[in-house]
mmCIF file with all atom_site columns, C-alpha atoms in Angstrom:
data_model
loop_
_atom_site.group_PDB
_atom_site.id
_atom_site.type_symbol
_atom_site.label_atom_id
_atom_site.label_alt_id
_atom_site.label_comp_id
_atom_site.label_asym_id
_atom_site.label_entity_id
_atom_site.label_seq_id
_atom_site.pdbx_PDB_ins_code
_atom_site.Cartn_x
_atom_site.Cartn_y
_atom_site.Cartn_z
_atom_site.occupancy
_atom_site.B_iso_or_equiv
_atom_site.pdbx_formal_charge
_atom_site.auth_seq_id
_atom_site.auth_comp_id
_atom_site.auth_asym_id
_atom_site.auth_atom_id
_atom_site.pdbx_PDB_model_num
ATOM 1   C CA . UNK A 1 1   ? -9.989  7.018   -28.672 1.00 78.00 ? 1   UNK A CA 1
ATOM 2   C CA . UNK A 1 2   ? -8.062  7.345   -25.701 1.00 79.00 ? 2   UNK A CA 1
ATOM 3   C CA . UNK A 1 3   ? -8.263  5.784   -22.090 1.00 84.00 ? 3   UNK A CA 1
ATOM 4   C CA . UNK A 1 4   ? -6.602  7.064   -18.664 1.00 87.00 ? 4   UNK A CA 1
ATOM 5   C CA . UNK A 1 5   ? -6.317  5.643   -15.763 1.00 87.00 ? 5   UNK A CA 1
ATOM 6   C CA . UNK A 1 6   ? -4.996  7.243   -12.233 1.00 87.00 ? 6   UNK A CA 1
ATOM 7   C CA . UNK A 1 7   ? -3.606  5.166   -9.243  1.00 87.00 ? 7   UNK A CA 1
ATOM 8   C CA . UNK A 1 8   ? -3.583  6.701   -5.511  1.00 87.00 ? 8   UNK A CA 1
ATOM 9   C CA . UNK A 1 9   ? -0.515  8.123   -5.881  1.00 84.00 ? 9   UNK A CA 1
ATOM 10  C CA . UNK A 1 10  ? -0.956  10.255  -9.061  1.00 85.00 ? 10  UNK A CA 1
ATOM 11  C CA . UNK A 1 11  ? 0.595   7.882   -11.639 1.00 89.00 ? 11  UNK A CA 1
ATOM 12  C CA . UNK A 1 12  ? -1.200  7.890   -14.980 1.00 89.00 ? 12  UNK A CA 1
ATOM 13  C CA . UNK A 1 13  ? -1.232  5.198   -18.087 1.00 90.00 ? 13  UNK A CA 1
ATOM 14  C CA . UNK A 1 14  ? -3.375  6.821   -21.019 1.00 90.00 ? 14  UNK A CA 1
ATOM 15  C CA . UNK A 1 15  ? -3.440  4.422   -24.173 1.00 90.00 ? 15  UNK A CA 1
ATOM 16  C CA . UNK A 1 16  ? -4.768  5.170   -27.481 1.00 88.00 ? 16  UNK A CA 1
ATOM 17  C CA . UNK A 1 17  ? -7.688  2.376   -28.513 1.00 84.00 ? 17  UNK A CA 1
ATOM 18  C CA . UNK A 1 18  ? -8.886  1.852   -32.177 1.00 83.00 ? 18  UNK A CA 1
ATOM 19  C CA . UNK A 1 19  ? -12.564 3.860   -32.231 1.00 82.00 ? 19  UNK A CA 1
ATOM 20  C CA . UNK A 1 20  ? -13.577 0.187   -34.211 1.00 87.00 ? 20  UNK A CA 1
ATOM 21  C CA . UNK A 1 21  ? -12.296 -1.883  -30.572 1.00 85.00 ? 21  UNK A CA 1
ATOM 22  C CA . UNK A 1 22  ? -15.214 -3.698  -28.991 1.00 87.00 ? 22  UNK A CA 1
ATOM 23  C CA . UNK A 1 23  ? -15.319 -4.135  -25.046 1.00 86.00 ? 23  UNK A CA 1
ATOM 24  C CA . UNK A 1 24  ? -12.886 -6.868  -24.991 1.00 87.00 ? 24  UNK A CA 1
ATOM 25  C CA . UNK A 1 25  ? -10.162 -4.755  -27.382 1.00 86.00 ? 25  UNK A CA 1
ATOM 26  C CA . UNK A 1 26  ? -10.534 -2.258  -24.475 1.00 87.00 ? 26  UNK A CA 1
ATOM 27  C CA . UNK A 1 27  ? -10.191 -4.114  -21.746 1.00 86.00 ? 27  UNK A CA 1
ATOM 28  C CA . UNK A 1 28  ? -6.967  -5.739  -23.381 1.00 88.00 ? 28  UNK A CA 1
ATOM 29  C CA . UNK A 1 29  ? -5.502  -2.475  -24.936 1.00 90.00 ? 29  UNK A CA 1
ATOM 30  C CA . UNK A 1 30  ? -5.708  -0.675  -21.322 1.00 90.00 ? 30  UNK A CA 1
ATOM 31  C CA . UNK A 1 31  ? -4.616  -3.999  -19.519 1.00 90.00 ? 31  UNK A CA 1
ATOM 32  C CA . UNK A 1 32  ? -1.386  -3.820  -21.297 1.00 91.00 ? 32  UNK A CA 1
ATOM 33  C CA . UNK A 1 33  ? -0.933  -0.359  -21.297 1.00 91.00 ? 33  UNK A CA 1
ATOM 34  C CA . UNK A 1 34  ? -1.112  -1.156  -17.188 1.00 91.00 ? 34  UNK A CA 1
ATOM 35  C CA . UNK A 1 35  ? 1.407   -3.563  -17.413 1.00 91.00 ? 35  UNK A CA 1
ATOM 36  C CA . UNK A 1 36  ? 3.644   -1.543  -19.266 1.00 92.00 ? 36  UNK A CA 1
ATOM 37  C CA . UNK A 1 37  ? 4.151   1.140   -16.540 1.00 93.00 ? 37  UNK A CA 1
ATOM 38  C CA . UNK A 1 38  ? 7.342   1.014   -15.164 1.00 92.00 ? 38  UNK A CA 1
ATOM 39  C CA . UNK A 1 39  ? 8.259   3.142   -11.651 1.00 92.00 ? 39  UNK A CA 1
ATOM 40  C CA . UNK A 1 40  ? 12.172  3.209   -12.247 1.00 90.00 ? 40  UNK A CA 1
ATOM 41  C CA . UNK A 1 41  ? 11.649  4.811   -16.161 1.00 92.00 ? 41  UNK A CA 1
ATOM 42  C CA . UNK A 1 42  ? 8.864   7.472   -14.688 1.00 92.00 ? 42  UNK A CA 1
ATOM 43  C CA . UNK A 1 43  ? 11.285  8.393   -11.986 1.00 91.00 ? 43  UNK A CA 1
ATOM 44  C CA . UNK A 1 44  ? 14.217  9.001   -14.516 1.00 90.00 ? 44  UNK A CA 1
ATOM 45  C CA . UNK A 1 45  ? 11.808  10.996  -16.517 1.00 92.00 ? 45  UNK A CA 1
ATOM 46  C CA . UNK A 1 46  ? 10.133  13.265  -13.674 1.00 91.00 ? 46  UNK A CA 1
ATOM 47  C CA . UNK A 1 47  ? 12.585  13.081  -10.966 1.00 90.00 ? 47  UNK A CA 1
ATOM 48  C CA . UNK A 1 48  ? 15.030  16.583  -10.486 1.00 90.00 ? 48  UNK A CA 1
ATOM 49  C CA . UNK A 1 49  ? 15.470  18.719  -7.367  1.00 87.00 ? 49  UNK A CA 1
ATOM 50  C CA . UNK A 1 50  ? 13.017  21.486  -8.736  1.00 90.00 ? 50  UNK A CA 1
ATOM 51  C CA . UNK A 1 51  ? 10.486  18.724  -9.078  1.00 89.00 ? 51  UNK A CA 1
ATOM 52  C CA . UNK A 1 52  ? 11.183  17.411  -5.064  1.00 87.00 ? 52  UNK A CA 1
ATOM 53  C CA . UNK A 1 53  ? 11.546  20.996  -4.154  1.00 86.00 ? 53  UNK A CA 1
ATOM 54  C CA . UNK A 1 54  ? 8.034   21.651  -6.054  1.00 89.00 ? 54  UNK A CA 1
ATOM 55  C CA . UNK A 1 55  ? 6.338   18.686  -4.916  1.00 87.00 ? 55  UNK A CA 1
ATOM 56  C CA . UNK A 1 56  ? 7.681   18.381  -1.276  1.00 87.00 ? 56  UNK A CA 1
ATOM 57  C CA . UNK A 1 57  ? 8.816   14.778  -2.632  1.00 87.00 ? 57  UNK A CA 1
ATOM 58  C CA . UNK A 1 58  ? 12.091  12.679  -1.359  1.00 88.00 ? 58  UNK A CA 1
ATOM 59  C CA . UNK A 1 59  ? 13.516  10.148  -4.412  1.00 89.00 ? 59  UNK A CA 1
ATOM 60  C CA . UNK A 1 60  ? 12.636  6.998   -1.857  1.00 87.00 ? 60  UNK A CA 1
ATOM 61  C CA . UNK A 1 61  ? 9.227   8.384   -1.162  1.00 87.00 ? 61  UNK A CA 1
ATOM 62  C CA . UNK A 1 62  ? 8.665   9.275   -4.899  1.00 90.00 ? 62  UNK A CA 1
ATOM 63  C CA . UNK A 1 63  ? 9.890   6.422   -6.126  1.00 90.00 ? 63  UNK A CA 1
ATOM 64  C CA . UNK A 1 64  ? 8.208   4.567   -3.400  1.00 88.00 ? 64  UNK A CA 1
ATOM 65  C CA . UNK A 1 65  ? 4.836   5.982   -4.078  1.00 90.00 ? 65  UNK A CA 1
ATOM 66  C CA . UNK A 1 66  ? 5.475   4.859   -8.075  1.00 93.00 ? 66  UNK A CA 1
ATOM 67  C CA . UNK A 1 67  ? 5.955   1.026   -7.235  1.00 91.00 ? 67  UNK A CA 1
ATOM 68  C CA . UNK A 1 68  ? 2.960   1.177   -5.409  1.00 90.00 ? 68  UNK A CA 1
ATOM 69  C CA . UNK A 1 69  ? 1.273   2.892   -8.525  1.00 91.00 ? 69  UNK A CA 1
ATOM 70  C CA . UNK A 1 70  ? 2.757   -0.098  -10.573 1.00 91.00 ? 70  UNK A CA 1
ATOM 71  C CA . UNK A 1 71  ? 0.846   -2.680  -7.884  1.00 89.00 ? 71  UNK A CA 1
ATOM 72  C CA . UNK A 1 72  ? -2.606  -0.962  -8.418  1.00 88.00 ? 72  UNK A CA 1
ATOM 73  C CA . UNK A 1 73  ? -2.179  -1.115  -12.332 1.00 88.00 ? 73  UNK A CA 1
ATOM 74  C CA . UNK A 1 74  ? -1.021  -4.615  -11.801 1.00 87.00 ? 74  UNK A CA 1
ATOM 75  C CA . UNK A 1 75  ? -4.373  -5.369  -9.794  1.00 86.00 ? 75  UNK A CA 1
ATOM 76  C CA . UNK A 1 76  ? -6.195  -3.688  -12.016 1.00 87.00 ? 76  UNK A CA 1
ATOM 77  C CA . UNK A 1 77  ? -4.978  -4.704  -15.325 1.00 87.00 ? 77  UNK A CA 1
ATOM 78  C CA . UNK A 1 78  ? -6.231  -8.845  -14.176 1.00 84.00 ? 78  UNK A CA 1
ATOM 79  C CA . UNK A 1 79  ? -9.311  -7.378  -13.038 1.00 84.00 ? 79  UNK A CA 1
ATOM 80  C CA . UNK A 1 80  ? -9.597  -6.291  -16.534 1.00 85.00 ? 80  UNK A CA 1
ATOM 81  C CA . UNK A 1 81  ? -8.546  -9.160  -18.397 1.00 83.00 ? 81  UNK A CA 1
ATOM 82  C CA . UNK A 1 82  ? -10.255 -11.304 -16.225 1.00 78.00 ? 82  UNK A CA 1
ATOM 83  C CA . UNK A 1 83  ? -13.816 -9.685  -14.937 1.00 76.00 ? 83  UNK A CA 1
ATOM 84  C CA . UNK A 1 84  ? -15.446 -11.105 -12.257 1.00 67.00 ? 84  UNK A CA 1
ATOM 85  C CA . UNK A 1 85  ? -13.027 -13.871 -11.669 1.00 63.00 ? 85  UNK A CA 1
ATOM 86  C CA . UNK A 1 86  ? -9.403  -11.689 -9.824  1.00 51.00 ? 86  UNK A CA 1
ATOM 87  C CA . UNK A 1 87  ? -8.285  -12.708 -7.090  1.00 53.00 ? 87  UNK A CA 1
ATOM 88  C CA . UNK A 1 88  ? -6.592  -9.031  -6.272  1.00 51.00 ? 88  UNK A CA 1
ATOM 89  C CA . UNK A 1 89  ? -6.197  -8.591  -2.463  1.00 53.00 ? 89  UNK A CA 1
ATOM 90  C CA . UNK A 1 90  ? -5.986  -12.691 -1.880  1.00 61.00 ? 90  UNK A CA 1
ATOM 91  C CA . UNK A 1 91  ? -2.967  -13.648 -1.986  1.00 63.00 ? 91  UNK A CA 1
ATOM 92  C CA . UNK A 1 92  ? 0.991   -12.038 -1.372  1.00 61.00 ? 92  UNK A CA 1
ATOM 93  C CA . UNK A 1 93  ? 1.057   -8.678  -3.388  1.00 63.00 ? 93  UNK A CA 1
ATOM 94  C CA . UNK A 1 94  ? 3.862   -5.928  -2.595  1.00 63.00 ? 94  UNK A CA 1
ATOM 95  C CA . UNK A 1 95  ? 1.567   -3.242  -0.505  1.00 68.00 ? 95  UNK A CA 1
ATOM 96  C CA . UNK A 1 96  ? 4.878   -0.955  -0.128  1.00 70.00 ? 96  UNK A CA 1
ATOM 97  C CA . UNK A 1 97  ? 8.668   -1.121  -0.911  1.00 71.00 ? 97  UNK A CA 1
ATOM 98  C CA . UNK A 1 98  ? 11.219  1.176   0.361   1.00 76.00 ? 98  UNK A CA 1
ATOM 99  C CA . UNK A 1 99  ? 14.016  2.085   -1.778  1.00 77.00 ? 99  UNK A CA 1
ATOM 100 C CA . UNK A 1 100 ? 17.029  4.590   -0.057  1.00 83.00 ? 100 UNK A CA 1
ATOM 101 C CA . UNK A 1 101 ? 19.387  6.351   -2.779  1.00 84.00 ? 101 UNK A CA 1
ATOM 102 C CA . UNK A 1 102 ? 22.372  8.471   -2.808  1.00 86.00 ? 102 UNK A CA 1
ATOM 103 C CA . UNK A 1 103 ? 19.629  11.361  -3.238  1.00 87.00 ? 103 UNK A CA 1
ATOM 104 C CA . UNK A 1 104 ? 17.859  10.679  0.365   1.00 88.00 ? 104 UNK A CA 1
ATOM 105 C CA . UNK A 1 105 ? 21.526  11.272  1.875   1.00 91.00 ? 105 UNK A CA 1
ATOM 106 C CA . UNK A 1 106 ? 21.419  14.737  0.168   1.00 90.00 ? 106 UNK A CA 1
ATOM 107 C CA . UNK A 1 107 ? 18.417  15.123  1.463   1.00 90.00 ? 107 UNK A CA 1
ATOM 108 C CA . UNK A 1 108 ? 19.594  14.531  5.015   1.00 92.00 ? 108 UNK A CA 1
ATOM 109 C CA . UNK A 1 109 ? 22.532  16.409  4.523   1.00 94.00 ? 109 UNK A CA 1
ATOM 110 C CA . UNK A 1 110 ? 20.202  19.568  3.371   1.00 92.00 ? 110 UNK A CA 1
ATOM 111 C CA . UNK A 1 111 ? 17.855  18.954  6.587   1.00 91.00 ? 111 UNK A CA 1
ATOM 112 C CA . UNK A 1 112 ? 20.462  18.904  8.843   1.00 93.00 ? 112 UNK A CA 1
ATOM 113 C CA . UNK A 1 113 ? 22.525  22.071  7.607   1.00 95.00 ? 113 UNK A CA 1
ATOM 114 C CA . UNK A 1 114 ? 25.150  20.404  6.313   1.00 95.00 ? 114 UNK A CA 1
ATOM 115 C CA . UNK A 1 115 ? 26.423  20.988  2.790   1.00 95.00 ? 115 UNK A CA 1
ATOM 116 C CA . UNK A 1 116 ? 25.961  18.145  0.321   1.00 91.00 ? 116 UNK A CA 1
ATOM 117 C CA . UNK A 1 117 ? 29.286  18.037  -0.814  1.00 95.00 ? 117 UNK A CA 1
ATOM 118 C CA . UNK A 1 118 ? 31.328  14.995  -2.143  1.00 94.00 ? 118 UNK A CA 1
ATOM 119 C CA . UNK A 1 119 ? 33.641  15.173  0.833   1.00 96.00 ? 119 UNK A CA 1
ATOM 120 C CA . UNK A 1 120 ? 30.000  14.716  3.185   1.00 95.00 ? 120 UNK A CA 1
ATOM 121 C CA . UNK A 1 121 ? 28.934  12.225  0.816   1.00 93.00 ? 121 UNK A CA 1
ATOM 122 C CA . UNK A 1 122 ? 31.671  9.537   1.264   1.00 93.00 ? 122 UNK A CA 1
ATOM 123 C CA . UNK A 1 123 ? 31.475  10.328  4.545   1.00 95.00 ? 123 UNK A CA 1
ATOM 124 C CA . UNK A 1 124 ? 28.189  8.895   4.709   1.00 93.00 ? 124 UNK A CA 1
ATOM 125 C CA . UNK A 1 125 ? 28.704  6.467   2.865   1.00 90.00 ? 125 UNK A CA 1
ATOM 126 C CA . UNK A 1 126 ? 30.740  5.035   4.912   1.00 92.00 ? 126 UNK A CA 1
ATOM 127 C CA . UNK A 1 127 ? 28.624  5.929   7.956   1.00 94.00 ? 127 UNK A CA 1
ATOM 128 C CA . UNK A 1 128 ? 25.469  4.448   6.441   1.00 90.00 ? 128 UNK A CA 1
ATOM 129 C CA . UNK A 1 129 ? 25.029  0.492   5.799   1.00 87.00 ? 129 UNK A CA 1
ATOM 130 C CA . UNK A 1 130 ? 23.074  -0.468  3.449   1.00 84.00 ? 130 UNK A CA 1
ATOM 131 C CA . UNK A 1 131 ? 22.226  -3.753  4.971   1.00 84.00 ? 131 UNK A CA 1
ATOM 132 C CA . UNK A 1 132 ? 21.498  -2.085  8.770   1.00 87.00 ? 132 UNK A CA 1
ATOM 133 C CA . UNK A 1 133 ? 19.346  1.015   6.907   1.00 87.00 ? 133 UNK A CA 1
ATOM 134 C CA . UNK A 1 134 ? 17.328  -2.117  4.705   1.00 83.00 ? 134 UNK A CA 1
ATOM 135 C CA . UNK A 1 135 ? 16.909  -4.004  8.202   1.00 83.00 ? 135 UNK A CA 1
ATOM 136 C CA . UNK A 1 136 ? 16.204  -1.045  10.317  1.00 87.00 ? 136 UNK A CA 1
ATOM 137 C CA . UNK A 1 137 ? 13.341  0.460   8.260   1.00 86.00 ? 137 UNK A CA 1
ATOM 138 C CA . UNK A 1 138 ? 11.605  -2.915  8.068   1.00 82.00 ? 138 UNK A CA 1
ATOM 139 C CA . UNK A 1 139 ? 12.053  -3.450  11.643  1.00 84.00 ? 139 UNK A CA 1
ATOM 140 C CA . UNK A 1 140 ? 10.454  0.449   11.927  1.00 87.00 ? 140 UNK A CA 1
ATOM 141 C CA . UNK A 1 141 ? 7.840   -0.220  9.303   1.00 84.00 ? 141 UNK A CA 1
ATOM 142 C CA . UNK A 1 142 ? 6.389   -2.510  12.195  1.00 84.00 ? 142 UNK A CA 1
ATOM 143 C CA . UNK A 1 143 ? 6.166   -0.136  14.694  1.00 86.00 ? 143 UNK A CA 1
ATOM 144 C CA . UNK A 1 144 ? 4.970   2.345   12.060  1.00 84.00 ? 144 UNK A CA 1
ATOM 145 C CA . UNK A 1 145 ? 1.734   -0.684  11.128  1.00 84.00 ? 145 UNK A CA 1
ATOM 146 C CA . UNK A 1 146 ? 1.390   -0.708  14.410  1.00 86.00 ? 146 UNK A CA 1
ATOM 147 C CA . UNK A 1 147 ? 0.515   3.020   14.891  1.00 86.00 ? 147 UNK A CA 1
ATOM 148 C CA . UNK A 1 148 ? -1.734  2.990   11.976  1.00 85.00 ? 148 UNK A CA 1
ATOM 149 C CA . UNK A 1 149 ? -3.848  -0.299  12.637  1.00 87.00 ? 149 UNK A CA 1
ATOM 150 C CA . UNK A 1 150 ? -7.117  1.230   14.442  1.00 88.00 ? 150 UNK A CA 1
ATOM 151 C CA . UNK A 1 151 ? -7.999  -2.235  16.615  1.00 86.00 ? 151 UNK A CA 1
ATOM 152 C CA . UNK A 1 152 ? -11.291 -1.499  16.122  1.00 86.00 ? 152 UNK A CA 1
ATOM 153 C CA . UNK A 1 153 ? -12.162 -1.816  12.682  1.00 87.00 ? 153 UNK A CA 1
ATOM 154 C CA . UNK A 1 154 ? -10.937 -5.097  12.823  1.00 88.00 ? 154 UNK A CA 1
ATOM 155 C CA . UNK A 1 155 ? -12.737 -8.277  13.496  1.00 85.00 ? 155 UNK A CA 1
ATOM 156 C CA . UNK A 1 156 ? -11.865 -10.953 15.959  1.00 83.00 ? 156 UNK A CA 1
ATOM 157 C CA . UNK A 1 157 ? -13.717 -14.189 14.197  1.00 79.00 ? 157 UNK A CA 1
ATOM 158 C CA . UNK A 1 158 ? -14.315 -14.876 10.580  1.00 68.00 ? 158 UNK A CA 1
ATOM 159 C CA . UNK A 1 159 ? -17.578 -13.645 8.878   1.00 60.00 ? 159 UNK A CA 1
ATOM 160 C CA . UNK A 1 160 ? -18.726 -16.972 8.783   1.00 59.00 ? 160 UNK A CA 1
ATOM 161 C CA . UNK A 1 161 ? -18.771 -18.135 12.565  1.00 54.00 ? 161 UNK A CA 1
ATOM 162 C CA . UNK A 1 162 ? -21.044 -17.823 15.007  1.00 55.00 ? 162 UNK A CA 1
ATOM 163 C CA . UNK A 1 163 ? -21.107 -15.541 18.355  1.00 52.00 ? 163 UNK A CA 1
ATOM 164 C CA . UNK A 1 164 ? -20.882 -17.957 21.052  1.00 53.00 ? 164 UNK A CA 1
ATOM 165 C CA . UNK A 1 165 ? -23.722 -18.599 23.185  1.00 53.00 ? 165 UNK A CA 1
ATOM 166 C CA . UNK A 1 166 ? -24.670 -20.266 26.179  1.00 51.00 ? 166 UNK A CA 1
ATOM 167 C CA . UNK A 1 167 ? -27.664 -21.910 27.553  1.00 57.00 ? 167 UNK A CA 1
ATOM 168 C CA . UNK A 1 168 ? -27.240 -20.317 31.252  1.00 60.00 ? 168 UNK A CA 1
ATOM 169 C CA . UNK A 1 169 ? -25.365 -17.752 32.471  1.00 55.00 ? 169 UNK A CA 1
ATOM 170 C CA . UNK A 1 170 ? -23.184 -17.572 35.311  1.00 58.00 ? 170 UNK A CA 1
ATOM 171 C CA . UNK A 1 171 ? -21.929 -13.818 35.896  1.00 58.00 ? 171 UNK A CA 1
ATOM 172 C CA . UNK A 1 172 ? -19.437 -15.224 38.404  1.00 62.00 ? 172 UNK A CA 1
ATOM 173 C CA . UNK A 1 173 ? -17.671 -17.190 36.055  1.00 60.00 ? 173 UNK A CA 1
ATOM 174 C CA . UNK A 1 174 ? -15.824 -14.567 33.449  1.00 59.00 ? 174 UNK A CA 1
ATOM 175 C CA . UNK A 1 175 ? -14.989 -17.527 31.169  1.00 58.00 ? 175 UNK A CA 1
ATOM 176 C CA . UNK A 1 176 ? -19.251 -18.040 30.468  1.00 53.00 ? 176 UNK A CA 1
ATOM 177 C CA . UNK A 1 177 ? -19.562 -15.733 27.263  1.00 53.00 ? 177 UNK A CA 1
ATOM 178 C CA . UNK A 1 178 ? -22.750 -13.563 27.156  1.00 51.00 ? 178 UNK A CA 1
ATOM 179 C CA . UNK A 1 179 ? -24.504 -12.426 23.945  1.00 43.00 ? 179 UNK A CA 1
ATOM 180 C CA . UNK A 1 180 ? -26.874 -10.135 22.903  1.00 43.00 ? 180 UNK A CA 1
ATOM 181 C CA . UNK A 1 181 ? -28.862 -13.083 22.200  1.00 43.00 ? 181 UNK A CA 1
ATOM 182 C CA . UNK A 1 182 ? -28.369 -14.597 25.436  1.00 43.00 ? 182 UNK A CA 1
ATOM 183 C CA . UNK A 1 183 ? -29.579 -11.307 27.312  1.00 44.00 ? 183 UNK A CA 1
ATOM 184 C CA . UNK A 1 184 ? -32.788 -11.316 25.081  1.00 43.00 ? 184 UNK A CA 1
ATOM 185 C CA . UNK A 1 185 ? -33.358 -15.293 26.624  1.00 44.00 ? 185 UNK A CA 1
ATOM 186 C CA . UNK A 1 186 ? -32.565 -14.105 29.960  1.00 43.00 ? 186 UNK A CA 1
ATOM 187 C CA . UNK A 1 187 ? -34.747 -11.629 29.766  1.00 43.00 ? 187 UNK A CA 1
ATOM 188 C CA . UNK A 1 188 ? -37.556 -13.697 27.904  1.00 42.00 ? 188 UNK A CA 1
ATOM 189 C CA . UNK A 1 189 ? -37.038 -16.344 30.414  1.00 44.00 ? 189 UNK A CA 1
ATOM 190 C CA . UNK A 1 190 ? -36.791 -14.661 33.813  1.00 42.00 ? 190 UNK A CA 1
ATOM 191 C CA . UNK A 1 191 ? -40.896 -12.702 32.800  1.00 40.00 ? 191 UNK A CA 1
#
């Protein structure tokens, strides 16, 4: 018997389950087939230029997209072993990880017109500092949240709380919060 699961970016993990495995041999056998993915080994194995050139891919954005494939099977391998009682989404996982290689200059070099020979290559290597390109695509990754929050699919108070009311309502003061509920009084009130 086999089992395959897909993650949002395409990565699979297919295991091979003994046909006699009850549910709990499945959950476990696929569980630690999930945990067994590793990003850097699939990008060693798929990664070439006729696969990029194929697949419109980057190695930082392939590789990218692979350790975020790795955080899904890691969700999903404890919702497995664990039904009904994960935690996934509550506490500090890695949503996204950036990772810039020799590659990506190449890349650049290719965009740009520029051959991507060794002489270009130590030249940007020296241009190109690891520690300002790590700092300066975090400090970007803000502005790029930023530009994908939409504000208003967000909430401003917990599920649990209440919508403030108040008794009266005084539309000179801009501080006295009206509700729907309050309007409904009003209106109740004022008949």
């Amino acid at each position: 018997l086999y089992m395959t699961l897909e993650a949002p970016n395409h990565a699979t993990v297919t295991v091979t389950v003994p046909a006699e495995a009850d549910e709990k041999g499945l959950r476990r056998a696929m569980a630690d087939g999930l945990l067994d993915f590793d990003p850097d080994e699939e990008f060693d194995e798929c990664w070439s230029r006729e696969f990029a050139a194929r697949n419109g891919f980057t190695p930082s954005g392939f590789l990218s997209g692979l350790q975020e494939d790795k955080a899904y099977f890691g969700l999903r391998s404890e919702a497995l072993l664990h039904p009904g009682q994960s935690n996934a989404g509550q506490g500090n996982e890695t949503i996204a990880e950036i990772r810039w290689t020799e590659e990506d200059l190449r890349h650049w070099l290719k965009d740009h017109d520029w051959p991507d020979n060794n002489e270009n290559m130590d030249a940007m290597r020296d241009m190109i500092s690891a520690r300002e390109l790590r700092d300066r695509s975090i400090e970007e990754g803000w502005e790029i949240i930023d530009a994908m929050v939409d504000d208003g699919r967000l909430a401003r108070k917990d599920e649990g709380e209440k919508a403030e009311t108040s008794e009266t309502y005084d539309p000179a003061n801009p501080a006295d919060p009206l509700s729907i509920a309050d309007t409904s009084a009003s209106a109740a009130a004022t008949r």
